[in-house]
XYZ file of C-alpha atoms in Angstrom:
606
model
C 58.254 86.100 23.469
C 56.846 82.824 21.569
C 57.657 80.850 24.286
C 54.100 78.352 25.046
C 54.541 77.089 28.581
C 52.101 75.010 30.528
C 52.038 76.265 34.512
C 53.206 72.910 35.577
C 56.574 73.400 33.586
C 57.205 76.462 34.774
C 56.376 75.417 38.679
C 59.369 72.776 38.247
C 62.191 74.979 37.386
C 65.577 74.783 38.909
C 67.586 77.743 40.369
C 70.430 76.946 38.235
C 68.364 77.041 35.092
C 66.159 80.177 35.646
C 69.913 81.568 36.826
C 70.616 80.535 32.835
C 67.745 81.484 30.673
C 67.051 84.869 32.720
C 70.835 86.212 31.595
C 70.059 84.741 27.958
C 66.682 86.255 28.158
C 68.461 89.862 29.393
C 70.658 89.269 26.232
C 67.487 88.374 23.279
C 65.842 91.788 25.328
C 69.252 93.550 24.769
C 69.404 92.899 21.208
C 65.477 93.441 20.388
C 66.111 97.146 22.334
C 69.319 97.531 19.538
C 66.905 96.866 16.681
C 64.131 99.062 18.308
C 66.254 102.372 18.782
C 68.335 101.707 15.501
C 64.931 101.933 13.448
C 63.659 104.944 15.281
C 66.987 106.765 14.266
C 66.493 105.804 10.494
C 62.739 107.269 10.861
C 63.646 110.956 9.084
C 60.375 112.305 10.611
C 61.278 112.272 14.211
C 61.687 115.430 16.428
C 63.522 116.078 19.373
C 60.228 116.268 21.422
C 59.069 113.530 20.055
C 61.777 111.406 20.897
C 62.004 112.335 24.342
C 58.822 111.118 25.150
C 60.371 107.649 23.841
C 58.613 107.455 20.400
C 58.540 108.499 16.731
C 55.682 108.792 14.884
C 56.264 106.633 12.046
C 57.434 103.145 13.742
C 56.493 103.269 17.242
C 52.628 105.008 16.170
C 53.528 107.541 18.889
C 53.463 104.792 21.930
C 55.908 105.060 24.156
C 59.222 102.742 24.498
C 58.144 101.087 27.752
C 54.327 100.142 25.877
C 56.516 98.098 23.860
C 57.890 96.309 26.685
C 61.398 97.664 26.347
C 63.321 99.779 29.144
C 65.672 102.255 28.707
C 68.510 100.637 26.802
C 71.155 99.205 29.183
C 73.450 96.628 28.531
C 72.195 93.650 30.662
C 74.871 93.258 33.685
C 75.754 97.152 33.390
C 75.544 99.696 35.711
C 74.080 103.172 35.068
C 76.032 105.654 34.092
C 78.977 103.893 33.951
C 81.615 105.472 31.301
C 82.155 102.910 28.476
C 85.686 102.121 26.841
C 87.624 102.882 24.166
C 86.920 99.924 22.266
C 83.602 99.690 23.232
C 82.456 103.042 21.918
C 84.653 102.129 18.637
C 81.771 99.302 18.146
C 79.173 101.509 18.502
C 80.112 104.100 15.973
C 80.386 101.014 13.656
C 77.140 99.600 14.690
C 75.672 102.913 13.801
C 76.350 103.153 9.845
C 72.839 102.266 7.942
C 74.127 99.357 6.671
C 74.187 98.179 10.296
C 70.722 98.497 10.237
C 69.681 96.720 6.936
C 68.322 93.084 7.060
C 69.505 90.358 8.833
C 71.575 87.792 6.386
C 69.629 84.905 4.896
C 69.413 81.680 6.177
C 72.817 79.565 5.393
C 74.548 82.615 5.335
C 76.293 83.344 8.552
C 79.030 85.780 9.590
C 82.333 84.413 10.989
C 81.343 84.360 14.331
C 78.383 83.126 13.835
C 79.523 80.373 11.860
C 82.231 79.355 14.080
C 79.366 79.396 17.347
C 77.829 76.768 14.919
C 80.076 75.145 14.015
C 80.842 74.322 18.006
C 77.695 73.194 18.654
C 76.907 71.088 16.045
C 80.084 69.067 16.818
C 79.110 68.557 20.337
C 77.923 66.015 21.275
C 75.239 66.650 23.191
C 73.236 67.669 20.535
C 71.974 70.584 18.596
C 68.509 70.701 20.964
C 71.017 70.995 24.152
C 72.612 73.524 22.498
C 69.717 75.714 21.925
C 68.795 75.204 25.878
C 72.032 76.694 27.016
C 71.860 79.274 24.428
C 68.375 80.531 22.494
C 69.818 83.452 21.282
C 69.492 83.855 17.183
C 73.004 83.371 15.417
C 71.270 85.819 12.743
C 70.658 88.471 14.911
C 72.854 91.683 13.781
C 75.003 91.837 17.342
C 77.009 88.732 16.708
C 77.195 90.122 12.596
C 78.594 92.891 14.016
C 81.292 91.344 16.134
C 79.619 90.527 19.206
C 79.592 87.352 21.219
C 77.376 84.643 22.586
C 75.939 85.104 26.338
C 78.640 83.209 28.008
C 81.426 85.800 26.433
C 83.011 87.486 29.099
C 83.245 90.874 26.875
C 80.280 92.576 24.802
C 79.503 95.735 23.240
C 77.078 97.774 24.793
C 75.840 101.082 23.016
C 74.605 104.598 24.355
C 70.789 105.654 22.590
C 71.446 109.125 20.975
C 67.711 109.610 21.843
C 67.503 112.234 24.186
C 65.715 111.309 27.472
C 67.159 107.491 27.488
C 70.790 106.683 27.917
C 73.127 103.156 28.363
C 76.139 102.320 30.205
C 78.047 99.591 28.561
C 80.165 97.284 30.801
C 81.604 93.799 30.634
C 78.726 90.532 31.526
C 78.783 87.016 31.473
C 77.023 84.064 32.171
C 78.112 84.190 35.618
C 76.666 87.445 36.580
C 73.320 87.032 37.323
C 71.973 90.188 36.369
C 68.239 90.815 38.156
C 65.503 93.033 36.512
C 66.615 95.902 38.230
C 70.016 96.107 35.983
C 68.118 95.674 32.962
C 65.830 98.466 33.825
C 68.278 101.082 35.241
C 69.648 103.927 33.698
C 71.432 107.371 33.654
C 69.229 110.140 35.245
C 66.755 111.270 32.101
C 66.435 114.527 31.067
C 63.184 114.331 30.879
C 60.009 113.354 33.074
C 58.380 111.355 30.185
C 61.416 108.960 30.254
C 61.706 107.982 33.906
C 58.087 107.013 33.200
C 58.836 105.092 30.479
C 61.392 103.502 32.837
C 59.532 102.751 35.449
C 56.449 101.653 33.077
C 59.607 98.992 31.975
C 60.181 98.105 35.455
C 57.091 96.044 35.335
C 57.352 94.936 31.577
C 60.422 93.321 32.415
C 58.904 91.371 35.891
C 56.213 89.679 33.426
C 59.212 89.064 30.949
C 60.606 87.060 33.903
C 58.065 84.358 34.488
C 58.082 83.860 30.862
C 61.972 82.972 31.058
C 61.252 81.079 34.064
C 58.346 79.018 32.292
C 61.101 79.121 29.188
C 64.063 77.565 31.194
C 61.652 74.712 32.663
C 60.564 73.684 29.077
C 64.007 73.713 28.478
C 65.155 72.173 31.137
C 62.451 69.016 30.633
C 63.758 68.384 26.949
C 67.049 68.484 28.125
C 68.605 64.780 29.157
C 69.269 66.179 32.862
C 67.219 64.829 36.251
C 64.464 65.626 36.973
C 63.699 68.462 39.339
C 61.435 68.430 42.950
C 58.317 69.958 43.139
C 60.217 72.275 45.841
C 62.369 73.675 42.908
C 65.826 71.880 43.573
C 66.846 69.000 41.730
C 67.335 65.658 43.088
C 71.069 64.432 43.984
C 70.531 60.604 43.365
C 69.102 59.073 39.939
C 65.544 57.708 39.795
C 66.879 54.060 40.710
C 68.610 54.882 43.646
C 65.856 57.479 44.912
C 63.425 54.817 44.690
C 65.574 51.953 46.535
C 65.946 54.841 49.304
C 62.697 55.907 49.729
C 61.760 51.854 50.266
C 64.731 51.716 52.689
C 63.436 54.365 55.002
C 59.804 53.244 54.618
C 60.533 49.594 55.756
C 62.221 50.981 58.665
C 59.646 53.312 59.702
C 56.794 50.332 59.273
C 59.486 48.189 61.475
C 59.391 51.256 64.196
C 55.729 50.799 64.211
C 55.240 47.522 64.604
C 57.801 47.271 67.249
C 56.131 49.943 69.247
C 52.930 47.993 68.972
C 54.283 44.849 70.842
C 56.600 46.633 72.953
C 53.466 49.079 74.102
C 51.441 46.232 75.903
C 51.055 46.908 79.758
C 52.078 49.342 82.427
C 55.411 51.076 81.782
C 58.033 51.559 84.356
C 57.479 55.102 84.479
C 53.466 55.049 84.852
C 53.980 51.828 87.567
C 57.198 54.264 89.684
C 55.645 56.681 92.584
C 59.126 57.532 93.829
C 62.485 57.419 92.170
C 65.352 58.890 94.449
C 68.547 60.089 93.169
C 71.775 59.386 95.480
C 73.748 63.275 95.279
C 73.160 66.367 93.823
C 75.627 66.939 91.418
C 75.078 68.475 87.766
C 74.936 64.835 85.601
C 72.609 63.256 88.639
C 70.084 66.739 89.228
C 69.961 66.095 85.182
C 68.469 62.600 85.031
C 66.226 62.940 88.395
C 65.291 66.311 86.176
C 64.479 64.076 82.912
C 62.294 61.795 84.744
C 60.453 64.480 86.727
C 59.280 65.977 82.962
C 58.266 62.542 82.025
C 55.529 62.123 84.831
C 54.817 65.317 86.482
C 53.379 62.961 89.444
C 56.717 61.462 90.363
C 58.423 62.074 93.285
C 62.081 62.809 92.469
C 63.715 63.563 95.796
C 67.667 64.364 95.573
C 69.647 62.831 98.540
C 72.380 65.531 99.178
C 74.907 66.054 101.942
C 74.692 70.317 101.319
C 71.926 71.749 103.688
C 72.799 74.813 101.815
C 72.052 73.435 98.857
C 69.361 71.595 99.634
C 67.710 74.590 100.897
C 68.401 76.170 97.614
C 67.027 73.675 95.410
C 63.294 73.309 97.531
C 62.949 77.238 97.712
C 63.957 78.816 94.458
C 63.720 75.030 92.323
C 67.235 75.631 91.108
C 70.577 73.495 91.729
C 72.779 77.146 92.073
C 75.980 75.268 92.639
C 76.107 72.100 89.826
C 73.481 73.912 87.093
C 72.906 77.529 87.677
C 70.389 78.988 85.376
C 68.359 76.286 84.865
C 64.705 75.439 86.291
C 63.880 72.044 88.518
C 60.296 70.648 87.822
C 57.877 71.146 90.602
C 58.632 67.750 91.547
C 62.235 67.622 92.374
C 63.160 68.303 95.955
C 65.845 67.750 97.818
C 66.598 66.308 101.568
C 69.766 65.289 103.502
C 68.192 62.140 105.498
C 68.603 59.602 103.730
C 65.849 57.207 105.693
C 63.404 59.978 104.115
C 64.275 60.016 100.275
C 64.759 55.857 100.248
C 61.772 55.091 101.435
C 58.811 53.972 99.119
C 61.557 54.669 96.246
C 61.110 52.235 93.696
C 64.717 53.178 92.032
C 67.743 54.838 93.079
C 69.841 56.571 90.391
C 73.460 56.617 91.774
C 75.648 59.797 90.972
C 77.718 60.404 93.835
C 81.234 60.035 92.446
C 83.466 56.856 92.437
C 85.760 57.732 94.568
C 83.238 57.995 97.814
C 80.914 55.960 96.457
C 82.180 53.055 98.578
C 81.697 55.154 102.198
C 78.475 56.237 100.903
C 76.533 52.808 100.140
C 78.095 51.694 103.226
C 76.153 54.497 104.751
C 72.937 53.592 103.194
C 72.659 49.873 103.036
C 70.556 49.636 105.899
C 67.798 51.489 104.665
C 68.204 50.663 101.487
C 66.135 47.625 100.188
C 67.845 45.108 98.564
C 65.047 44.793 95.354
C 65.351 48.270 94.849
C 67.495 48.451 91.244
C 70.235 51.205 91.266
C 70.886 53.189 88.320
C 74.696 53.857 88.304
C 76.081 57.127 86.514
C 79.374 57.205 88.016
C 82.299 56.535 85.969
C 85.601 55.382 86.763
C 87.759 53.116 88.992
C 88.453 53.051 92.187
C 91.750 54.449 93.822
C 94.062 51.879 95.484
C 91.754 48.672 94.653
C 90.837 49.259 90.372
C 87.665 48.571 90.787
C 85.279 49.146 88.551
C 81.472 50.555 90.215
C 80.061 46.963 89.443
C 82.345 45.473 92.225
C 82.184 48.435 94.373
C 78.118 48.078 94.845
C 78.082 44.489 95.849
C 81.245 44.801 98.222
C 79.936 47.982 100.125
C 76.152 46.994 100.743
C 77.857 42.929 100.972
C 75.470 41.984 98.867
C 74.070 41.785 95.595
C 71.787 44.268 94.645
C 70.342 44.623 91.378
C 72.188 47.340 89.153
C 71.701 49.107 85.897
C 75.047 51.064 84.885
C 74.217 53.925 82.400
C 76.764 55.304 80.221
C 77.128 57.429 76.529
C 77.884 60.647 75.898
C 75.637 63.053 77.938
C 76.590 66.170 78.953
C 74.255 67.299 81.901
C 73.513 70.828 80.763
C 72.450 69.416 77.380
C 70.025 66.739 78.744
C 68.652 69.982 81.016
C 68.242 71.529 77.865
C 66.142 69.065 76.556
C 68.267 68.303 73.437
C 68.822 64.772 71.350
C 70.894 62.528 73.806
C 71.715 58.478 73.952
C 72.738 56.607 75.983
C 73.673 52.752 77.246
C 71.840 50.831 80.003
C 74.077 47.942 80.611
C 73.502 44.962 83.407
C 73.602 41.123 83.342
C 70.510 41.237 83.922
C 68.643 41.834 80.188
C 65.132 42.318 81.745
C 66.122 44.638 83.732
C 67.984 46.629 81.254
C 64.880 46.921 78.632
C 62.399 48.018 82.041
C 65.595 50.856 82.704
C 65.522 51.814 79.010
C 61.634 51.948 79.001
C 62.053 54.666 82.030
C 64.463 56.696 80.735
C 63.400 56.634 76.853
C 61.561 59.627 75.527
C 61.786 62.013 72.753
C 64.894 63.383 73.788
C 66.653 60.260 74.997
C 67.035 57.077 73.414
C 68.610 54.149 75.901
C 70.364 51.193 73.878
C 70.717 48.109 76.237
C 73.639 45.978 76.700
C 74.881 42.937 78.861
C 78.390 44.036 78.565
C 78.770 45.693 81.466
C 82.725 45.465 81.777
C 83.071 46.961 77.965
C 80.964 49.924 79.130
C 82.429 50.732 82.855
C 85.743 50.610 81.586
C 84.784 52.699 78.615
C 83.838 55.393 80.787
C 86.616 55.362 82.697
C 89.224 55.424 80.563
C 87.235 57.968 77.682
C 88.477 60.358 81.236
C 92.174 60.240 80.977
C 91.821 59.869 77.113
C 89.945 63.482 77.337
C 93.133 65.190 79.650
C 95.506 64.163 76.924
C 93.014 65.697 74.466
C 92.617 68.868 76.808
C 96.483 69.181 77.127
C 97.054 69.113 73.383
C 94.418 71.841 73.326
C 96.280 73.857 75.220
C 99.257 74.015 73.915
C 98.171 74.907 70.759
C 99.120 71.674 68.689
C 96.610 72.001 65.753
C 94.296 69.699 64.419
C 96.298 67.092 63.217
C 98.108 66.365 66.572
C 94.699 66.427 68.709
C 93.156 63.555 65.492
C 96.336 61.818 65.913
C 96.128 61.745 69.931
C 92.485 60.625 69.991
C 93.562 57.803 67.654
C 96.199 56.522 69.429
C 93.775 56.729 72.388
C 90.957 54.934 71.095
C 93.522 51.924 70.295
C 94.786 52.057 73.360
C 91.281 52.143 75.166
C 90.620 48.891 72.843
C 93.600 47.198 74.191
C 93.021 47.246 77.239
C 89.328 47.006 77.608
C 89.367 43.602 75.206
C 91.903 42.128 77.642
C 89.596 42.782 80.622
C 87.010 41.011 78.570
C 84.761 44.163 76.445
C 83.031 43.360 73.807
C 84.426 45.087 70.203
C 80.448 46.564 69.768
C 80.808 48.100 72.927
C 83.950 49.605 72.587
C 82.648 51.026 68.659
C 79.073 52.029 70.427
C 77.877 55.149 72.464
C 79.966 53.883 75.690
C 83.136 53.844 74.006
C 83.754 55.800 70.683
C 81.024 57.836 71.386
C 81.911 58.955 75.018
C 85.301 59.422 73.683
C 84.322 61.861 71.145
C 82.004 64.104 73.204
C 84.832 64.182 76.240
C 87.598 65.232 73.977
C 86.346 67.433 71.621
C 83.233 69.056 73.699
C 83.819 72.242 75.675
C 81.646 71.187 78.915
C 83.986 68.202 79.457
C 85.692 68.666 83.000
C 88.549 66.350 82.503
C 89.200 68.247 78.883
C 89.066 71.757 81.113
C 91.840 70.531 83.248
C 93.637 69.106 80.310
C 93.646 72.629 78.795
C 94.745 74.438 81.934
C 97.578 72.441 82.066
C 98.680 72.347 78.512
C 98.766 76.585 79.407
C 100.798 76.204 81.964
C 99.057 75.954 85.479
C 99.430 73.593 88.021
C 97.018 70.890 89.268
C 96.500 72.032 92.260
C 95.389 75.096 91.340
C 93.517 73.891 88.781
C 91.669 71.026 91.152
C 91.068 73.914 93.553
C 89.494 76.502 91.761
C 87.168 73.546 90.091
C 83.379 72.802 91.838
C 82.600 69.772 89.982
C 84.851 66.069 89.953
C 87.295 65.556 87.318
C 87.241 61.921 87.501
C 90.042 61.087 85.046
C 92.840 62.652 87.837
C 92.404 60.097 89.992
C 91.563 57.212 87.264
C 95.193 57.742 85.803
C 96.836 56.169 87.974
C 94.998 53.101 88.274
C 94.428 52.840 84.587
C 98.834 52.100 84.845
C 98.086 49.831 87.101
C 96.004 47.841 85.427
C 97.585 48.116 82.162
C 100.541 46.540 83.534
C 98.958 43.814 85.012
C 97.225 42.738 82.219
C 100.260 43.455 80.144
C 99.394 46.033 78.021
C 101.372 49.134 77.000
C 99.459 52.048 76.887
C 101.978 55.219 75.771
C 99.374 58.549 75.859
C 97.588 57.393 78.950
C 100.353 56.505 81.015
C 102.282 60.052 79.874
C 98.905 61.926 81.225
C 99.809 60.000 84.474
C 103.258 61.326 84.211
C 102.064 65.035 83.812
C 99.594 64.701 86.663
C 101.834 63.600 88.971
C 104.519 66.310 87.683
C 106.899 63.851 86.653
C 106.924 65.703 82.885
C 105.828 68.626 81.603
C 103.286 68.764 79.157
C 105.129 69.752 76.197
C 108.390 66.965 77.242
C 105.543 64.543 77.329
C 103.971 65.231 73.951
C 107.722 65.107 72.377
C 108.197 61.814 74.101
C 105.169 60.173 72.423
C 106.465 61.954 69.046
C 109.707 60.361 68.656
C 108.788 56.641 70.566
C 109.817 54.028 67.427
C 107.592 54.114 64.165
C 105.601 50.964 64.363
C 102.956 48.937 62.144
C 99.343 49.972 63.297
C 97.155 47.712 65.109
C-alpha cells in the first residue's frame, strides 16, 4: 500500500485508531481481491487446473494468489462458509456482468452513492483531510458503483470466487466489528492442496499488511486535530495545559517530601533509641501494633502483657496469637508473659489495648510498677460505663496521676495492619512533641501517623463511629438496600458532629481519619465487630447469643448507653444512636426501630 510511515509514527498509535484503519484497511484489501478475481475470470485462456492453483497465465504470470498478497476472498468480518442471502447473492450476479468489470469512472464523475458519501463530507465540518482519516477508501472504486457502502455501513455485499479451490462467505460488518487477520484470511475448506497453501502463504501477507495500517492510522491520527497520544500507546485524558500544570503539581510536592525528610531525618529516631516497648493485653488490634513495631527493628523487645497462661504459652511456642489472629506469624521478637513487673520493666513505651471497660481495674493494677515517664500509647476506644468517661480521664484517675499519653485512633483493622497493607492513622495528645516522637515510631511504609492536639475530637470519634457501625450492621441485616444504609451513615455522621462539637472537637477532626474515616471502615468493612453484631441482629438473633458466641469486644454495646447519656446532658438529640440503644436493650425491634426513624417529621438539614 503507498502508505510512507516513519517508525516513530507508527510506535504512537492509539488502540482506537489501529481498531479504525485495520477494518478500513480489511475493506481497500476486500475490494483490491474483487478487482483481482474479476480480471482472472475475463482472462479467456485460463483452465480449470490452472485456476486451482490460484493463477491464470495471462494476468497473474502463473504466481499464485497469496504471492500477490491476497487471501482467499472473504468478506472482511465474515465467517467461512457461512451461506449468503438472498439479496446478497442478487449483487453478486450483478457484479458479475463485464461491464462490472470495465474501468473505473473518471474523475468528477461519481455514482449516486458515491456522490452523496461526498457530498457528506465535504459539508462537515471537520474537514475534507478528517474525512479521509476516518475513511481512505476510494469513492471510485467499483464496490460503492455497484451499490455498496462505505466501511461504517452496517450491510455490504460480499461475493463467492467461481474459481475452484478458493471460496467466500458473505455476511453483514461494520465499523464496530473489529475483524482480526484471521477473518480476513479464512475460508471454506479448498478443494484443493495448492489453495490452502495459498491461504496460509496469505496468512502472513496479511500480518505485514497490518503494521502498515498500524503505521497508516498513526500518520493519520497525527494530521488529525485530536491529542496527542503516550509513548505507551493510550492517549492522554487531560489537554497539554492541564497535563503540564499537573505534572508541576505532583513534582513540587514530591521536592516538598524531600526536603521535609531531610530536616525531619536529623538524630536518633524513637524506634532506633527504644530497647523495649511493652504492649498492655493480647488482643487482635494490640498483638497487631506490638507486631508492626517488632518488623520495624528486629532488635526490639516487644513483650505482650496478657492475663491467658494458655495463651501466652501459645504465642512463645508456636509465635502465633491462636485466639485474637489465627493464621498469622509473630516476629521472633514478640513474646508474651503474665507478670506484669517482668514486661514493664526497662520498657520505654507501653501501648495500651486492653479494652475500656476494664481498663480502669487494670492500670490500677499496674501503677506501681509502672513509671510515671513512661508514655502510654492508648488504642482503646470508647467510654466508660456508669461514669462517660472518655480513656483520657480514665488514665490519670486510675494511676492518680498524670502520666504522659498518646491516644491513637483511624481506621485500622488489625488483620490488615498484620497483613502489612496501606493503613493511617491519628496520634493525638496535648502534648505536640510527644505526638511527632509517637508518629516517628509508628511511621513506616505501611503506616502513616497524622498528629493532632485534639484529643477530645478523636476519643469521642472512636467511640461513637461504634454505635454508628451497629445501626449500619442492623440495616445490613435486614436487607434495606443501599440507599437506606447511605442514608443511615449520613444521619450518623451529623449526629456524631453534634455531639462531638458540643463536647468541644475540632470540625478537622471530626472530617479526618478519626472521625469520617473510622466511620467508613466500621460500617461498611466486613471485619468490623460492632457491624457483625449489628447484622446478627438485623436477622433476627438475640444479644445474648450473639455477645456469647463472640471472642473479641464489641465496644459499641456497652458505649450506647452512655452515648444517651451524654447526649442529653449536653442537650443534643441524637435519633439513630439512641434507637440502637433501644434495640440493645430490647426495648424495639430492629425493623419497629428503623420505621420509627422513617416517619420522625421531615426537617431542614443541618
Amino acid at each position: 500500500m503507498p502508505w510512507p510511515l516513519s517508525t516513530a509514527a507508527a510506535a504512537n498509535i492509539s488502540p482506537l485508531h489501529f481498531q479504525q484503519h485495520h477494518q478500513q484497511q480489511q475493506q481497500v484489501c476486500w475490494h483490491q481481491q474483487q478487482q483481482h478475481h474479476r480480471q482472472r475470470l475475463r482472462c479467456s485462456s485460463v483452465s480449470r487446473q490452472s485456476s486451482a492453483a490460484g493463477h491464470c497465465s495471462s494476468c497473474c504470470a502463473a504466481q499464485p494468489a497469496a504471492s500477490q498478497g491476497f487471501p482467499p476472498l472473504v468478506r472482511p468480518g465474515s465467517r467461512a462458509g457461512q451461506r449468503p442471502s438472498r439479496s446478497v447473492s442478487l449483487r453478486v450476479v450483478a457484479l458479475e456482468r463485464d461491464e462490472d468489470y470495465e474501468q473505473p469512472p473518471e474523475a468528477g464523475v461519481l455514482p449516486d452513492v458515491a456522490r452523496r458519501l461526498e457530498a457528506d463530507r465535504s459539508s462537515s465540518p471537520t474537514g475534507s483531510r478528517k474525512a479521509a482519516a476516518s475513511n481512505p477508501i476510494s469513492l471510485t472504486n467499483p464496490i460503492i458503483r455497484a451499490g455498496g457502502s462505505s466501511s461504517s455501513s452496517s450491510s455490504t455485499a460480499g461475493s463467492s470466487s467461481p474459481t475452484p479451490g478458493s471460496s467466500s462467505a458473505p455476511s453483514s460488518s461494520s465499523s464496530s466489528n473489529g475483524a482480526g487477520p484471521a477473518g480476513l484470511s479464512a475460508a471454506a475448506p479448498s478443494a484443493t492442496a495448492p489453495a490452502a497453501a495459498a491461504a496460509a502463504a496469505a496468512g502472513a501477507a496479511m500480518q505485514q499488511q497490518q503494521a502498515a495500517a498500524s503505521a497508516a492510522a498513526a500518520e493519520l491520527a497525527g494530521a488529525s486535530s485530536g491529542p496527542a497520544v503516550s509513548p505507551a500507546g493510550l492517549s492522554p485524558l487531560y489537554p497539554p495545559a492541564e497535563r503540564s500544570q499537573i505534572q508541576e503539581s505532583w513534582d513540587a510536592l514530591m521536592r516538598w517530601s524531600k526536603t521535609f525528610s531531610k530536616r525531619s531525618g536529623s538524630g536518633l529516631s524513637p524506634i532506633e533509641a527504644a530497647d523495649k516497648v511493652v504492649v498492655f493485653g493480647g488482643g487482635s488490634f494490640g498483638t497487631a501494633m506490638g507486631s508492626s513495631l517488632a518488623l520495624k527493628k528486629p532488635q526490639l523487645d516487644v513483650v505482650l502483657l496478657l492475663r491467658d497462661p494458655y495463651l501466652c504459652k501459645d504465642i512463645n511456642s508456636s509465635h502465633c496469637n491462636t485466639k485474637y489472629l489465627p493464621g498469622f506469624t509473630l516476629p521472633r521478637n514478640v513474646r508474651a508473659t503474665t507478670d506484669a513487673a517482668e514486661a514493664i520493666a526497662g520498657a520505654q513505651y507501653a501501648v495500651h489495648a486492653v479494652p475500656v471497660q476494664h481498663s480502669r481495674a487494670f492500670l490500677t493494677g499496674v501503677r506501681e510498677v509502672l513509671p510515671k515517664d513512661v508514655p502510654i500509647i492508648c488504642v482503646s476506644k470508647g467510654l466508660e460505663v456508669g461514669s462517660g468517661c472518655m480513656m483520657s480521664e480514665v488514665i490519670p484517675s486510675a494511676l492518680g496521676r498524670r502520666q504522659p499519653a498518646v491516644f491513637l485512633s483511624g481506621p485500622s483493622f488489625a488483620k490488615e495492619v498484620m497483613q502489612g497493607r496501606p493503613t493511617g492513622v491519628v496520634a493525638a495528645s496535648k502534648d505536640a512533641a510527644l505526638a511527632r516522637e509517637i508518629q516517628e515510631l509508628f511511621a513506616s511504609p505501611c503506616m502513616r501517623v497524622n498528629t493532632s492536639t485534639d484529643v477530645t475530637g478523636v476519643e469521642i470519634c472512636g467511640a461513637l463511629k461504634n454505635v454508628l457501625a451497629i445501626a449500619a450492621g442492623i440495616v445490613e441485616g435486614l436487607d434495606l438496600g443501599h440507599n437506606a444504609l447511605a442514608a443511615l451513615i449520613a444521619q450518623g455522621c451529623a449526629e456524631i458532629r453534634w455531639l462531638s462539637q458540643k463536647v468541644g472537637a475540632k470540625p478537622a477532626t471530626i472530617s479526618g481519619l478519626s472521625g469520617l474515616g473510622d466511620i467508613m471502615l466500621t460500617c461498611y468493612g466486613d471485619l468490623s465487630r460492632n457491624r457483625a453484631v449489628g447484622v446478627r441482629l438485623g436477622r433476627g438473633e438475640k444479644l445474648h447469643d450473639i455477645l456469647a458466641s463472640s471472642t473479641q469486644v464489641a465496644e459499641g454495646v456497652a458505649t450506647a448507653g452512655v452515648v444517651v447519656g451524654l447526649a442529653r446532658k449536653y442537650r443534643v438529640s441524637l435519633p439513630v444512636l439512641t434507637a440502637v440503644a433501644q434495640v440493645l436493650d430490647s426495648n424495639l425491634e430492629p425493623a419497629e426501630a428503623v420505621a420509627a426513624v422513617m416517619n420522625l417529621p421531615q426537617i431542614e438539614e443541618r
